[in-house]
Short mmCIF file of C-alpha atoms (C1' of nucleotides) in Angstrom, two decimals:
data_model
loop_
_atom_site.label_atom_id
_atom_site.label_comp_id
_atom_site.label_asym_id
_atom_site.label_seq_id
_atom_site.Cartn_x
_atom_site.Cartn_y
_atom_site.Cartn_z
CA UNK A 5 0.00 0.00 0.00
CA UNK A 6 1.36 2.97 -1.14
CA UNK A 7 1.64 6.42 1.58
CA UNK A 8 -0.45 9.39 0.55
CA UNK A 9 3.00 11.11 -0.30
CA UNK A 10 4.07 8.04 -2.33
CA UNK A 11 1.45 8.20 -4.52
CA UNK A 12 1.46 12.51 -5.20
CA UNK A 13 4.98 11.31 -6.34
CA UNK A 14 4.21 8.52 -8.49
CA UNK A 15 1.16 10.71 -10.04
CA UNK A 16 3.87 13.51 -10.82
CA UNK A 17 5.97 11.16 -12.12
CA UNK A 18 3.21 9.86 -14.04
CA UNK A 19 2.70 13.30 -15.82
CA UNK A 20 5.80 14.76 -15.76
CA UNK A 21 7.06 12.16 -17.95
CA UNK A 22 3.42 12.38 -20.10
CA UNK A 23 2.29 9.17 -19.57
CA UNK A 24 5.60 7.19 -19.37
CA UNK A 25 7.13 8.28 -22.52
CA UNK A 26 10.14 10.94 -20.85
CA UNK A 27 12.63 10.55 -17.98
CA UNK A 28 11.90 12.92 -15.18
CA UNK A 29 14.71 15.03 -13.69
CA UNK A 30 15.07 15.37 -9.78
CA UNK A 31 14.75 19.25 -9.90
CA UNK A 32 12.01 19.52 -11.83
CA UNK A 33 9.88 16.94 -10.10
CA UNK A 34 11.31 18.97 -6.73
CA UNK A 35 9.55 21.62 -8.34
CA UNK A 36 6.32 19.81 -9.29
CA UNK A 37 5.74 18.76 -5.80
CA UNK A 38 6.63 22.01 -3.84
CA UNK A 39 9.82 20.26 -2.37
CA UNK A 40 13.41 20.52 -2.48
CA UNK A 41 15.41 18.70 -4.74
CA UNK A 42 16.96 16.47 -1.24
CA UNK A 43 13.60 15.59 -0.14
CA UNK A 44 13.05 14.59 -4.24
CA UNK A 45 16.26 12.05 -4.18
CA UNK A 46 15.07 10.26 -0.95
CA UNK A 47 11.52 9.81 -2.27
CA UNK A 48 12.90 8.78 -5.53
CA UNK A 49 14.99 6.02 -3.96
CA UNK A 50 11.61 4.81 -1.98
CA UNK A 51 9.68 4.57 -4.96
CA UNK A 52 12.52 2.79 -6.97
CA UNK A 53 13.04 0.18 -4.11
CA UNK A 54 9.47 -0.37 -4.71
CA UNK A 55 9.79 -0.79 -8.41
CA UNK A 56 7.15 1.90 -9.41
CA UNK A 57 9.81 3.50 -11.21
CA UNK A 58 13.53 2.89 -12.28
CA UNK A 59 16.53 5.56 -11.76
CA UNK A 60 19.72 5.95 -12.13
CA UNK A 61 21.66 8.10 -10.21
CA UNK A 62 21.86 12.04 -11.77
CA UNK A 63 20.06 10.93 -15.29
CA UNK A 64 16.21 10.96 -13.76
CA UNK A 65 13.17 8.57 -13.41
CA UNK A 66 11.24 6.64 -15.34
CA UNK A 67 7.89 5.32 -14.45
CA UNK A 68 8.01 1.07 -14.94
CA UNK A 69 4.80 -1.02 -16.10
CA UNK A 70 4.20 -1.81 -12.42
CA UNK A 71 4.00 2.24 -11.70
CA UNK A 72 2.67 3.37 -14.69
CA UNK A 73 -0.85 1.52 -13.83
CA UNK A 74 -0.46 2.27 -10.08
CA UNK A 75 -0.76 6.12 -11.43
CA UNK A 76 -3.60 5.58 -13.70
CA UNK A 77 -5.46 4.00 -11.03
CA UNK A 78 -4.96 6.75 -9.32
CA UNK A 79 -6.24 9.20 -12.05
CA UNK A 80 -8.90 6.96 -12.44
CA UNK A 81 -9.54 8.18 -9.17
CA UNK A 82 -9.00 11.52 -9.63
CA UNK A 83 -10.94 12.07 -12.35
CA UNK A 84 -14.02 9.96 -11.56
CA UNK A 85 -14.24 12.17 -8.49
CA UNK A 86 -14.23 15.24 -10.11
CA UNK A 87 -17.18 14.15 -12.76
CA UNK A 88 -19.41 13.45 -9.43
CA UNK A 89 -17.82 16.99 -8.29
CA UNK A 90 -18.94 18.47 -11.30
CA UNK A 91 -22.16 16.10 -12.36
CA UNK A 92 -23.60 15.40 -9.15
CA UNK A 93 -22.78 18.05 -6.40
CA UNK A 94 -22.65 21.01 -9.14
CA UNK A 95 -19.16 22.28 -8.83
CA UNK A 96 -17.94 24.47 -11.05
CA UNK A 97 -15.23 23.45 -13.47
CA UNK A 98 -12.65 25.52 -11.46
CA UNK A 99 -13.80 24.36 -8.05
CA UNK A 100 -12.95 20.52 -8.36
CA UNK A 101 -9.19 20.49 -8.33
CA UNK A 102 -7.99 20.83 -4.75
CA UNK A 103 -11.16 18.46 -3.50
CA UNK A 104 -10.39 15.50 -6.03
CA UNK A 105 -6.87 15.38 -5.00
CA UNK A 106 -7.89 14.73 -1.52
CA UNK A 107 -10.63 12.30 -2.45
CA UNK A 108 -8.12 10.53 -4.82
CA UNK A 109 -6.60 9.26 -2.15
CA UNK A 110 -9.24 7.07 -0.22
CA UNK A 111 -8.29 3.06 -1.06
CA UNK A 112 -11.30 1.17 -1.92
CA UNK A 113 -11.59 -0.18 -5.30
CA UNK A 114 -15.24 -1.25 -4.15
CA UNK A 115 -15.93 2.54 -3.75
CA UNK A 116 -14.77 3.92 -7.16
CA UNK A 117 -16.25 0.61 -8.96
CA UNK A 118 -19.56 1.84 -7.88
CA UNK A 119 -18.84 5.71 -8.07
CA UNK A 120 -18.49 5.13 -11.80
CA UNK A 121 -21.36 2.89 -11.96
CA UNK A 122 -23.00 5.74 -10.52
CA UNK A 123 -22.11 8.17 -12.77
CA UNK A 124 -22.79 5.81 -15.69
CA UNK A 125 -19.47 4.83 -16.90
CA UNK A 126 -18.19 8.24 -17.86
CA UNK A 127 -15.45 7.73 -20.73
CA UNK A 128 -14.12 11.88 -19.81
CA UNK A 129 -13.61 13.92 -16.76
CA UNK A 130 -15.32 17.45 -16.93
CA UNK A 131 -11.66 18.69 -18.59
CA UNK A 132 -12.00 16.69 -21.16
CA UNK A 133 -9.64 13.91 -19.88
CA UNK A 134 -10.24 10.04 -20.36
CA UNK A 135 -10.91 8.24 -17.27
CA UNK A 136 -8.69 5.09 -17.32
CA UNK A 137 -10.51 1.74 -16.36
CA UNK A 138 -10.38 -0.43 -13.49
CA UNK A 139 -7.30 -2.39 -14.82
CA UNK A 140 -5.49 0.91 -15.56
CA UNK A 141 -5.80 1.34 -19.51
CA UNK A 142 -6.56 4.49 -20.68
CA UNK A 143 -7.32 5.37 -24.12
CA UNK A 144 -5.03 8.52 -25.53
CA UNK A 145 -6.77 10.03 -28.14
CA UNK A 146 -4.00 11.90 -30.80
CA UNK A 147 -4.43 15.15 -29.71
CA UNK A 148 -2.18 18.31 -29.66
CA UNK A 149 -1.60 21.54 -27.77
CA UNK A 150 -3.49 24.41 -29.45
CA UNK A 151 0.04 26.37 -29.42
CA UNK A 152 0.95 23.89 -32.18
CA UNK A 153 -1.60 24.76 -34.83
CA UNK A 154 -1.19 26.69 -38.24
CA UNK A 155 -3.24 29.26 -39.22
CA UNK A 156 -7.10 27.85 -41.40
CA UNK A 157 -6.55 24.52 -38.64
CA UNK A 158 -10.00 23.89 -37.46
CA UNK A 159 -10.71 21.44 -34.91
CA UNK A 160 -12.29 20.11 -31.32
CA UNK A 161 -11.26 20.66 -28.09
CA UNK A 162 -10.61 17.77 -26.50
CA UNK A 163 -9.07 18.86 -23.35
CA UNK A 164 -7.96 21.69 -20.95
CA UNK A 165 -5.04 21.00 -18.35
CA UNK A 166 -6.44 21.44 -14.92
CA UNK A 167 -3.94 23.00 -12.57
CA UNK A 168 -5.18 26.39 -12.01
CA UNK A 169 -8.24 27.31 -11.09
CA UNK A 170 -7.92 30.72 -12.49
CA UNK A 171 -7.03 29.58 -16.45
CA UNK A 172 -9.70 27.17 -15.65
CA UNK A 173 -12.44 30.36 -14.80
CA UNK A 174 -10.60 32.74 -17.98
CA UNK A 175 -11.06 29.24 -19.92
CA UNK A 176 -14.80 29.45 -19.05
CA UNK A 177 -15.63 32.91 -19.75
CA UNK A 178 -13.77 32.56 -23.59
CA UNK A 179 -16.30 29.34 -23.75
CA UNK A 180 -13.45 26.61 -24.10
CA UNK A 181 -14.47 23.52 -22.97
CA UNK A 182 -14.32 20.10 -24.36
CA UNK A 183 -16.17 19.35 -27.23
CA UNK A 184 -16.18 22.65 -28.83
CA UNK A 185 -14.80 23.89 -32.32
CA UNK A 186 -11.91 26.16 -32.96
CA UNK A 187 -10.64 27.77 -35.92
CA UNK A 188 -7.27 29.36 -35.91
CA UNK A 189 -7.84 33.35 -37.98
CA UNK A 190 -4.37 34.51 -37.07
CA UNK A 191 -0.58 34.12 -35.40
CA UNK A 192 1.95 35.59 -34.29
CA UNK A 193 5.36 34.32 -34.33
CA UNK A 194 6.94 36.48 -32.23
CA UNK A 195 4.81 35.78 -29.02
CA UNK A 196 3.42 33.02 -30.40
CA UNK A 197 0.23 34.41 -29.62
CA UNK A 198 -2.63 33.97 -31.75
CA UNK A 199 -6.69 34.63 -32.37
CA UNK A 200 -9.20 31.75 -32.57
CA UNK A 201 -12.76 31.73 -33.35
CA UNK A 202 -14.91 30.15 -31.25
CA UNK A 203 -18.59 30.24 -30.68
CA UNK A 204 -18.35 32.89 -33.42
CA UNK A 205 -16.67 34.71 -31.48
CA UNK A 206 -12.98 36.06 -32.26
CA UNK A 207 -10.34 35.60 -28.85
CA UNK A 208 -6.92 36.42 -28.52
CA UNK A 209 -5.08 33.92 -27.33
CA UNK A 210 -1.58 33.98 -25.62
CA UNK A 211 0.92 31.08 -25.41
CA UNK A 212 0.55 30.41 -21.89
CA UNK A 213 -3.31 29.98 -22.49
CA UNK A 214 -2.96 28.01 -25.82
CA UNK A 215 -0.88 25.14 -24.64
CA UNK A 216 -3.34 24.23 -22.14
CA UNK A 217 -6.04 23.68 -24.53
CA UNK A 218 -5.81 19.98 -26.19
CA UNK A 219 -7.39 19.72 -29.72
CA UNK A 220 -7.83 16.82 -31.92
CA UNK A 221 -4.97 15.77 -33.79
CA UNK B 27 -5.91 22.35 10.53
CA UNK B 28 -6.02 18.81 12.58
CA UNK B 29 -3.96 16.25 11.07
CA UNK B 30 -5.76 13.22 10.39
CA UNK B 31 -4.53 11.63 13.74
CA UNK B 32 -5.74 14.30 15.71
CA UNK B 33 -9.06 14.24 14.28
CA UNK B 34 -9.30 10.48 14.97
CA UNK B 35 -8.36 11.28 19.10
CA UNK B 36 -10.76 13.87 18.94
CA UNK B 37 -13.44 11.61 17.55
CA UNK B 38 -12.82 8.07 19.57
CA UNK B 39 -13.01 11.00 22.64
CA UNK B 40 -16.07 12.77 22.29
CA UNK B 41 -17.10 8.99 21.44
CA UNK B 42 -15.93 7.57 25.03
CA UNK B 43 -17.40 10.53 26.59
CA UNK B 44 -20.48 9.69 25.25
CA UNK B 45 -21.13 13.54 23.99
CA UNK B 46 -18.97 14.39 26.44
CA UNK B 47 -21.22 13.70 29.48
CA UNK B 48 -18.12 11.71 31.02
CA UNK B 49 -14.50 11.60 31.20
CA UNK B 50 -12.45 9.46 29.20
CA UNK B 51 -9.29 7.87 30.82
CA UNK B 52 -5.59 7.49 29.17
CA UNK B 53 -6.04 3.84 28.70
CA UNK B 54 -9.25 3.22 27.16
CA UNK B 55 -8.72 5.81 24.59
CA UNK B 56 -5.28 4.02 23.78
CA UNK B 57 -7.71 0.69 23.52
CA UNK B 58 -10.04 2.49 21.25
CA UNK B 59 -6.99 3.97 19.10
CA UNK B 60 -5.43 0.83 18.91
CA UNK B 61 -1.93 2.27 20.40
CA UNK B 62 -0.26 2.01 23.20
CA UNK B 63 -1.34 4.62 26.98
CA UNK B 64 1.84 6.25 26.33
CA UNK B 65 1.48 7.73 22.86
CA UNK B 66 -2.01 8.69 24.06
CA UNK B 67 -0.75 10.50 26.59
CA UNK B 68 1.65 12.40 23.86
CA UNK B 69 -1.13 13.36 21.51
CA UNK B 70 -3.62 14.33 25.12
CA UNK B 71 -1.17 17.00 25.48
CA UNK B 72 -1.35 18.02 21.94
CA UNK B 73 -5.23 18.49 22.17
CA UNK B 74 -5.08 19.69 25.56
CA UNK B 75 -2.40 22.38 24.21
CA UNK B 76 -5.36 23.25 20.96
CA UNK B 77 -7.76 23.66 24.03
CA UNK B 78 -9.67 21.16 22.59
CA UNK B 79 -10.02 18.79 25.60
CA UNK B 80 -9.30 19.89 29.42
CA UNK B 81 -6.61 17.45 30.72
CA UNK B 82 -5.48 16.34 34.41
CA UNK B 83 -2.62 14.34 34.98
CA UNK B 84 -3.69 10.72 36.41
CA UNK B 85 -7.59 11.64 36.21
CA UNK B 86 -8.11 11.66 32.59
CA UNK B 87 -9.53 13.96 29.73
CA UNK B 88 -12.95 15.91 28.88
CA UNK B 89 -13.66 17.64 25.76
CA UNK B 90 -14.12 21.46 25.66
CA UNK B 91 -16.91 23.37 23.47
CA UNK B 92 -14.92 23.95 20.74
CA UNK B 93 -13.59 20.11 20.78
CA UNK B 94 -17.48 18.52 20.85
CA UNK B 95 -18.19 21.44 18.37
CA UNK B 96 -15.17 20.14 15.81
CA UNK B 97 -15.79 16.11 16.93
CA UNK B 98 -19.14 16.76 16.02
CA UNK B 99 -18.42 18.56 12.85
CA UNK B 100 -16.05 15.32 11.55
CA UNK B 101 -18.72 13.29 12.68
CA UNK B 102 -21.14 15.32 10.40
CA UNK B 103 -19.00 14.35 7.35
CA UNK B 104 -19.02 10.51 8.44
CA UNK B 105 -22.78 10.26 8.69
CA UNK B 106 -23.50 11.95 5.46
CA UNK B 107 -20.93 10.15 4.04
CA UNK B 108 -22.55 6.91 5.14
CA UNK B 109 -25.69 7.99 3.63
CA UNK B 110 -24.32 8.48 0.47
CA UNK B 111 -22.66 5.27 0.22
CA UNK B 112 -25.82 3.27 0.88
CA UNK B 113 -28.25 5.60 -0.26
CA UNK B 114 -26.73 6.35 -3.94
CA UNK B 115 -24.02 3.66 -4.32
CA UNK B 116 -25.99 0.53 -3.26
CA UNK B 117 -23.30 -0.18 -0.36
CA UNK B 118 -24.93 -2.63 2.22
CA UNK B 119 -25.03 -1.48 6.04
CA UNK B 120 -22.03 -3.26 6.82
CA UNK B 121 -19.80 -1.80 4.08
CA UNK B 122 -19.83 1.73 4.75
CA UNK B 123 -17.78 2.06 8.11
CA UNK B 124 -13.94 1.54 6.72
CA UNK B 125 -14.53 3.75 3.91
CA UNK B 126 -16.40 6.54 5.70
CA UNK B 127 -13.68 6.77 8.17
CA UNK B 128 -11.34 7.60 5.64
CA UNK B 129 -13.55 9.98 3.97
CA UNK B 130 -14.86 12.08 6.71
CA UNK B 131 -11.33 13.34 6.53
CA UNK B 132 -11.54 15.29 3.47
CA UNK B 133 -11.58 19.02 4.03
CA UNK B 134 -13.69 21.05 2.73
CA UNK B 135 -17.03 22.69 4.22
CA UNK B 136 -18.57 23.34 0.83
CA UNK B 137 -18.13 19.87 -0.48
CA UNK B 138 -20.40 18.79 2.67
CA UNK B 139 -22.87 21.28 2.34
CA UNK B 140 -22.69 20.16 -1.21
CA UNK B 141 -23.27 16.54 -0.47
CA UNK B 142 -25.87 17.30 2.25
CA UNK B 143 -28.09 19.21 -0.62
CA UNK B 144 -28.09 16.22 -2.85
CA UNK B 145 -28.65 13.78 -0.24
CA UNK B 146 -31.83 16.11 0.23
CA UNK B 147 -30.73 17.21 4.14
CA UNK B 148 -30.68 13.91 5.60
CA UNK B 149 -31.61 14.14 9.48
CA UNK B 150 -30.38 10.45 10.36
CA UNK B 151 -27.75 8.58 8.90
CA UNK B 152 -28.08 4.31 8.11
CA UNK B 153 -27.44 3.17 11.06
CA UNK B 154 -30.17 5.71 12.59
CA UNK B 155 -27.72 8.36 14.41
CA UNK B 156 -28.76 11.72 13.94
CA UNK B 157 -26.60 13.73 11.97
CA UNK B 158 -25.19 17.46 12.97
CA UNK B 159 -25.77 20.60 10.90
CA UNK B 160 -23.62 22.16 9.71
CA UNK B 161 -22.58 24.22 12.74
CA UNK B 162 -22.04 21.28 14.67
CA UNK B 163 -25.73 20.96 16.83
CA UNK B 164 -27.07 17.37 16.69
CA UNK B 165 -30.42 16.58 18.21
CA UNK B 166 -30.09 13.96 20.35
CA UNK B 167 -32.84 11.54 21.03
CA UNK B 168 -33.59 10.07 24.61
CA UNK B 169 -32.32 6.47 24.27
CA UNK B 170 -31.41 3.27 25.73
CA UNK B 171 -29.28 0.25 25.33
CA UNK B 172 -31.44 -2.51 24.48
CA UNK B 173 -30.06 -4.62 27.23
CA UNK B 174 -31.66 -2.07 29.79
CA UNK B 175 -35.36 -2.97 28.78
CA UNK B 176 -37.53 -4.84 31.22
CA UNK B 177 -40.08 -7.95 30.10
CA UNK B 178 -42.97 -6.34 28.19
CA UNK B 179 -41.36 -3.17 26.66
CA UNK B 180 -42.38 -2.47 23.80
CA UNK B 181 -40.69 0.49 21.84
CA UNK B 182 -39.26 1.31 18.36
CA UNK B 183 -34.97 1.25 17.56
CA UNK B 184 -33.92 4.48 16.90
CA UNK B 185 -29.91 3.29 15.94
CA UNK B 186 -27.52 1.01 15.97
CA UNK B 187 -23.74 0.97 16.76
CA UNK B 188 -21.76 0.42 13.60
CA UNK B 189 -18.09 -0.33 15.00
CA UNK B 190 -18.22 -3.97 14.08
CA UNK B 191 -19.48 -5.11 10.87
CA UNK B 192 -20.15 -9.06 12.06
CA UNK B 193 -22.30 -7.12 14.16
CA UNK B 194 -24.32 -5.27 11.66
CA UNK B 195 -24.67 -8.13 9.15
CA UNK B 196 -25.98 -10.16 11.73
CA UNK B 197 -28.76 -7.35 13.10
CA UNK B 198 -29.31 -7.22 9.29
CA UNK B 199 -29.85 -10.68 9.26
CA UNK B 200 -32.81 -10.48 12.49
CA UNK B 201 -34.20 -7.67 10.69
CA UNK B 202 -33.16 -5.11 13.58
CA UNK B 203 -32.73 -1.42 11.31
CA UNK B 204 -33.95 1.71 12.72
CA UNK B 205 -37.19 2.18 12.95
CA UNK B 206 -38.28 -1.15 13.68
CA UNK B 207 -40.51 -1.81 16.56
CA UNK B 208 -39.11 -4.50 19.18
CA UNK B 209 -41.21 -6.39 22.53
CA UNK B 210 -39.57 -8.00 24.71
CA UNK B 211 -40.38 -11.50 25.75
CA UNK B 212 -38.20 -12.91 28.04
CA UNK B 213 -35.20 -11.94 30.27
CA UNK B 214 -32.65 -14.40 31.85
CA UNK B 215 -30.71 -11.98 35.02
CA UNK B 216 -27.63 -14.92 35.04
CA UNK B 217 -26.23 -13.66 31.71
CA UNK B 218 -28.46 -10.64 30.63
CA UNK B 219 -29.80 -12.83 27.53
CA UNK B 220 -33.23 -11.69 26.10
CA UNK B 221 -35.88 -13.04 23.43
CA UNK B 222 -37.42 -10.38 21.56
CA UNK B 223 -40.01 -10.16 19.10
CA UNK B 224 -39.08 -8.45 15.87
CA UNK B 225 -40.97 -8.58 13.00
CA UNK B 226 -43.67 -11.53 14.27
CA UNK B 227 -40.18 -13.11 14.66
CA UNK B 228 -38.71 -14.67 18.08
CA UNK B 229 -35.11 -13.77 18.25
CA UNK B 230 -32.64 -14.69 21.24
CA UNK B 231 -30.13 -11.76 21.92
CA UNK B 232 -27.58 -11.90 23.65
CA UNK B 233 -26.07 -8.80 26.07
CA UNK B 234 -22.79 -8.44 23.85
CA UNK B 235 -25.89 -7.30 20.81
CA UNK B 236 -28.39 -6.20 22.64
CA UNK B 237 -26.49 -3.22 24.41
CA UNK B 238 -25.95 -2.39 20.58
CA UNK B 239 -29.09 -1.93 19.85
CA UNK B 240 -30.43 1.79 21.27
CA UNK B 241 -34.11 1.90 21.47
CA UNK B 242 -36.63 4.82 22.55
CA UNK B 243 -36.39 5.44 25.92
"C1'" DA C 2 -1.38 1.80 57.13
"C1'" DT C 3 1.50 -0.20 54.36
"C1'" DA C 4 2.59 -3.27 50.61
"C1'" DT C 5 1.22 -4.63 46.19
"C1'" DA C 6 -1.09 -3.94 41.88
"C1'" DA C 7 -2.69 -1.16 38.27
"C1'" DT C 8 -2.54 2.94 35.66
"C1'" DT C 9 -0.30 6.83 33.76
"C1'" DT C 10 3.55 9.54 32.61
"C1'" DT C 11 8.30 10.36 31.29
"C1'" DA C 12 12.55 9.24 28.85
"C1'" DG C 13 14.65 7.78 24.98
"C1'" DA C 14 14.50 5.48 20.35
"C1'" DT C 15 12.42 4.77 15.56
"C1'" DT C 16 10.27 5.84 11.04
"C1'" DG C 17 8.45 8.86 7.27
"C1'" DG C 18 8.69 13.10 5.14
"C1'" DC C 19 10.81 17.20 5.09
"C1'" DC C 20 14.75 20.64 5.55
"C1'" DT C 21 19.81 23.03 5.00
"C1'" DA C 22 24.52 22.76 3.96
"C1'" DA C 23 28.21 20.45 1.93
"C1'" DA C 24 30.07 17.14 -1.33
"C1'" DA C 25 29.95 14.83 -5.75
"C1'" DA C 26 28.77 14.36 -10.50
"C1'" DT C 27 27.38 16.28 -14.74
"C1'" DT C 28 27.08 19.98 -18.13
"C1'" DA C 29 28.55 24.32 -20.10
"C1'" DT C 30 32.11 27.74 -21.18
"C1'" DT C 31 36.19 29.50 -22.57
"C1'" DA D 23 40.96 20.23 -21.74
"C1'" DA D 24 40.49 22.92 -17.71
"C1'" DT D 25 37.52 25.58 -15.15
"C1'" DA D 26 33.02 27.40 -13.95
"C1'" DA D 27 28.17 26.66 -13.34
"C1'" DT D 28 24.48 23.67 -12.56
"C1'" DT D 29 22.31 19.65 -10.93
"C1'" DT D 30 22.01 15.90 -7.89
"C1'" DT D 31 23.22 13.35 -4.01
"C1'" DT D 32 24.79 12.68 0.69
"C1'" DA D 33 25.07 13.88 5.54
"C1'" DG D 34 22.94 15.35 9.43
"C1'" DG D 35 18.86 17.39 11.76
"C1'" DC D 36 13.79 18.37 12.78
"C1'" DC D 37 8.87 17.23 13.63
"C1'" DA D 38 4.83 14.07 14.06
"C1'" DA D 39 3.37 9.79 15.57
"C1'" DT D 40 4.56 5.77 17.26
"C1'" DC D 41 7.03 2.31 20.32
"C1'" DT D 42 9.46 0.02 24.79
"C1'" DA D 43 11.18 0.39 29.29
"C1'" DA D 44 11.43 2.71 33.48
"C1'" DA D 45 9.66 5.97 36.84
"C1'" DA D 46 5.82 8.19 39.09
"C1'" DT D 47 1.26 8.24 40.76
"C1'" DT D 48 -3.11 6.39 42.15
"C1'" DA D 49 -5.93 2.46 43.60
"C1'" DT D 50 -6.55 -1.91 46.10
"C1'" DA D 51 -5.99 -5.34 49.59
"C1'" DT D 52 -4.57 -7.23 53.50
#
DNA sequence: ATATAATTTTAGATTGGCCTAAAAATTATT
DNA sequence: AATAATTTTTAGGCCAATCTAAAATTATAT
């Protein structure tokens, strides 16, 4: 059984290294987790002893098979909480974050089995993100950050990363949300800002703001 | 903030105290918390120091306003948790315990008031304990043990205690849920057995599940 | 009333998760 | 290739929550 601190690690891990496929430095996973890099290395070592992830001294972290479906059972979590956040007790989309990654953390597979029985076997979170099933597989759909598209693109949003509560709320008022279309009308190289339409309406988008949004491949 | 330990003291004390009507002694709160008199004593001082509980050396502990007020609060989240297990994820009476007591950790008022809204403001939870508003008041109904009744009563079970879940599968099994009426038939003084009629049923009971069963008194 | 038993507290050690400061290894620069 | 800068690890310490063993206090029994 795996400590509450253990498994913030493991989930940073987890998406640090988007979903597997990077190495993960000490300082920057420091930095994910509010730490310092010392706390970082002694944590890493735990995990690795464990064989969640393997690691080799000054070159990083990678997640292992074992660790990579310990995480995605615990975004399973995660994000099957926040769709009964969202769906059930009517949070708003900005609201869920810090509550879901307390609830994440409460072991019962009996409970989330039902929870998502409950909610009627959701295939999303309220982001946009797919909810991985009870053995751990998730299904990535090809998708790419909306910083990356050429001017005429047109596509769906798919997803919004969900760590701030106030992109999430600026996300809201522009109307981005999963499932809606997007046309790219200009960019800008320099900043690479750039203006989108969506719900007919033209928005100016900067860089920060555009990578978090996820559109269809 | 309590930490999650210091919640669990709080709780197993205001528990012992019975509402705080008694005081609760070093040793049978480091029964209750499964560790050993001497860290009790430790984390006594720790509530005693968060004026939480009154505390003298040798003679015990009693919990303050603001403790009952903040036991009764996590006790709040427990009870509607257990309502929403059973009542909207199908969990039978004897599931819900372990899993509540994990959740009614969680912080975060709005996510209970939240909960208590969709649960349509529960007033008694499944096991038939009354649950506290949201600024900590509980209405407490008079009640006994069941093991206090004479021959002849006749009355209707108000709650039952949930610590063991043996227990609660077997009252499940007699058909003893709140808001059952119970007579009783027969009383033997040696060993405080009783038969009781539940039900049209004849059931023998003995004192180690009667005294769980709290009737109107 | 005093000795014995039981309970409770104190003292000192351990583990998990964190820290700072110093040492070691790697990477970048000239 | 040597030195400087950065990153990472190690060493040693702190706090919370636990333990065991010993000391202190209260309760019981003769």
């Amino acid at each position: 059984m795996l400590s509450l601190t253990e498994e913030n690690y493991l989930k940073a891990i987890y998406h640090l290294s988007e979903g597997g496929a990077k190495s993960v430095l000490t300082n920057d996973l420091a930095e994910a987790m509010c730490t310092k890099a010392a706390s970082t290395t002694d944590m890493i070592k735990k995990l690795s002893a464990k064989a969640l992830i393997s690691y080799e001294k000054y070159y990083g972290v990678n997640v292992s098979a074992k660790g990579k479906q310990a995480a995605l059972l615990i975004i399973r979590k995660h994000r099957l909480w926040e769709t009964f956040l969202v769906q059930k007790l009517n949070f708003t989309w900005d609201e869920v974050h810090e509550v879901a990654e307390q609830l994440e953390h409460i072991h019962s597979v009996h409970l989330i089995d039902k929870l998502e029985e409950f909610l009627g076997f959701p295939t999303v979170d309220p982001h946009g993100d797919a909810i991985p099933d009870r053995k751990g597989n998730i299904k990535l759909l090809p998708q790419v950050g909306a910083d990356q598209l050429k001017v005429g693109y047109q596509g769906t949003i798919i997803a919004v990363k969900d760590s701030d509560s106030n992109l999430l709320k600026y996300l809201d008022k522009i109307g981005a949300k999963p499932g809606k279309k997007l046309k790219v009308l200009a960019r800008e190289e320099y900043d690479e800002s750039m203006e989108i339409m969506i719900d007919d309406n033209k928005v100016f988008l900067s860089k920060d703001v555009s990578k978090n949004i996820l559109v269809t491949a």
